[in-house]
């Protein structure tokens, strides 16, 4: 089949193009701008990707449209004029890869990518040797690995997608609640038909798509309707939004987790004790291990992943080995640089929602006791550059010792009466006794950081002081990360 993807430069669309290519389709794609790393990957995968032009869609059997593409796009208009079959990325995933599989969907406001990768890592342990071998070349040769589609890259380089082996019934996918396409404004995850559904959290997000919290919750309520009677709902019942969404659910087994639920976990230093129970409330597993991921939020993610793993037949030993050897995810609590004495560390995280920022800061505080924490936060996402969470951001960031904030990304995209006032957040943090500074742009953040580090290095306490720089953004933070890498490494 000749398949053309409009908007192939996005991570998800590019990965879908690769999967289609691997299954024997003739694949091409286009985008307005193609940048590394996806432009490099498309070349590596031998996928013809060009700027938009009407001629690109001619003689195609199917056109897949990314959710960033709207009417007026020259290729879309030509495909409509020619009467070509048009579908969305989410629908194409269902059509080509999910149909006939037991789909494990990870949905929720926070923790989707990490939990998706972790579940896949656990299931892959079973599919390989049952041991701790890394999923590398051996995994690529295996016919028994589950399918995977996640919105990120694993820290050991796994690209976040995999065609399922012919002998493996499972497909693990990150369930995005964002809208599907110009012709389908429902959430993407409604196309995935979960057999097992993990619901990590439900807090208001995507203010550009959902009018309010109830509108947001309704998307998840509809998702629950897709779980078959022989499937499983695995909700984090310590989350108020999840509890509300799942209140009247009763069509399949429910394996709740969290402080108020049957299954739970408790961390003591690096060690975590997991108590997993079955749908009848009977204790199934009770074990301790030292998971690779830090923070209470990741302890919950690990609990959810362990419950799914048990549902899929993994042993206690396989789960422990997977939790302790999981390499993590790029841009999730990822250490980018450190100086030779390890007294200065630079960590990057994808956190942009205030709850995610708060949980990440608390996790770092717990994992690095005694460190002075400098938080760099970029208000960039469609929700975070609006004033809907102004109060919550003050609460989220006040656990840092120093907060450096640039102005909102792309100010013109948000009306002034809806735009987040970053200066007010800085004033409020200072009023609460926290040190915070407003910077006009990311470049100003870097200069303020450099000035702070240099001034403190001259003080009498500098030899004993240890500092963690935690940068949080769902974008590139103005390209300053490479500058911080160099600053930290040479300090």
Steps between C-alpha positions, in 0.01 A plus 500: 500500500622852416462700822573871542520674840429874517687636802762225511749718690322445831639224721186286497433540127863428417496185712179385333664554161788276606264225618309510171828484309612200705181313414557538127303810402628763257523800734554870436441807711510877521519786744547874494833474681703186561756520780733256676465254654192396296641622167810285560290200600281525191812493284632203696168319448510589127169685514459771235403814696463842335341842555127526429402487132175392339667249266617288795158343560427395142462125440500424873280223639470662843576841651561523876452847647674619817297690758700820437376510138192711421294602198697717262801271495582451131540123527183453702302712255633296208419170674145621562465618140616163369270310737787301651450288815598715800551386857666615823811372674297344780260327261793375290662348808178312569461391139855376441637397840249484787223296342489149644743579785449530874571870521644639823421872508668735748291815539494794740626854544841397635738206475378354171830477315703362791235245594455389137873439461519325838215260418660420166834442672343256747310308232810487282694337785255213492501481121879469490663286767315596815825655617651847503652501150467835330264535206760558230585302187370181657162662555482617140540140386232371736161405359341522843533865606185706561407789275589847626405858419615766748549875484869508576835326482632257760824609670693213340398616153188291431293720264163435665330282239500134404292274278369214717649155454271249335489291820434787742136606552577831673544853373597770754402852397501846655144631498495869414185694588577777248274528195546270201485699175334794323195280430499314834516713814461203738801381702752277324477228763138428407634322190715255695237269658682406823496146633692612809472872585731677744372836621779688680338836576230738383565873548393783275735543205500601132307820557509564126288188439291444814281780634512389865575206730165328439554516125846351553368220724234404249764383253627250757150386592437416135832312485387271785207385287741321264639254759361148436364284782813283490727804513625701797476855629806600706428843650705707746232537765703745708441753221176695550436542129550130428270404788228725362534372143490135614227539763225317312715259301419130533544315172831318565749419774638808675849495652520830682830630636623790712474591869125446518486195278564130540844490340759748622869563554708671766845646447771504765811659358585318178300190592131463422263236635224406256179328612294385203151355535267334254151612402349308794720684750728204570871573536680386187857626546690664785858591415770764542746631243690813400335642186715703265248788493481759779203679654162407646333555162729244340434259786134516399593454134704192597204363697274533197758337274541212746125440509488482120801270500329258738189510284721396208659212690834637625660355812611699803864451397437630149323809635778578748769461236311728263433772758863507612653498152263733315723758324251786524374741235673787322396839645347339810729567798791461259842608623665688215823618661700510823835641605797281590430521874127430450423807709312659208245297301270600214175305463236545230131412533193527277278631782273786396173449693531644855436162662775340292739784586421466871541120502827523309644758738398292802652187344830679438497643853454149641756334273765771549486601868719793590511638146408859424238479224477760223178459301480630143145487368376595152125579467466358152212253464151601388386484862803633686522828310142577606403639841278204589765360740665821624443416869602137454835594347593699810429195714680267259824698482543616858690187608799616290771715655520724193249531215589658164206565267492636144193666356240273337594338171337659193306775682295590193323161498311583820273804555642732765206444736565122492881512504701383800660795681842360583608815685213454746613143570851629575361768733286243682790255539718776644217602733493144630871518578626313196766641271361553149596710201321598180704478181380641170590188302691169527826679423439716804440186707840364399675827587325516839598139570861563402513811718357313799746212471799730457404721795445204732826336393684795654333459840659316791232227484561413135728203571234313697193611303338262254256629237240340275379695197157369400366628167134431420341557160302311237707676234857602433528783756647730236793269432678577829542137611823450306635821654414374848663165418826680429471731799445210740764269353767771521402635841 
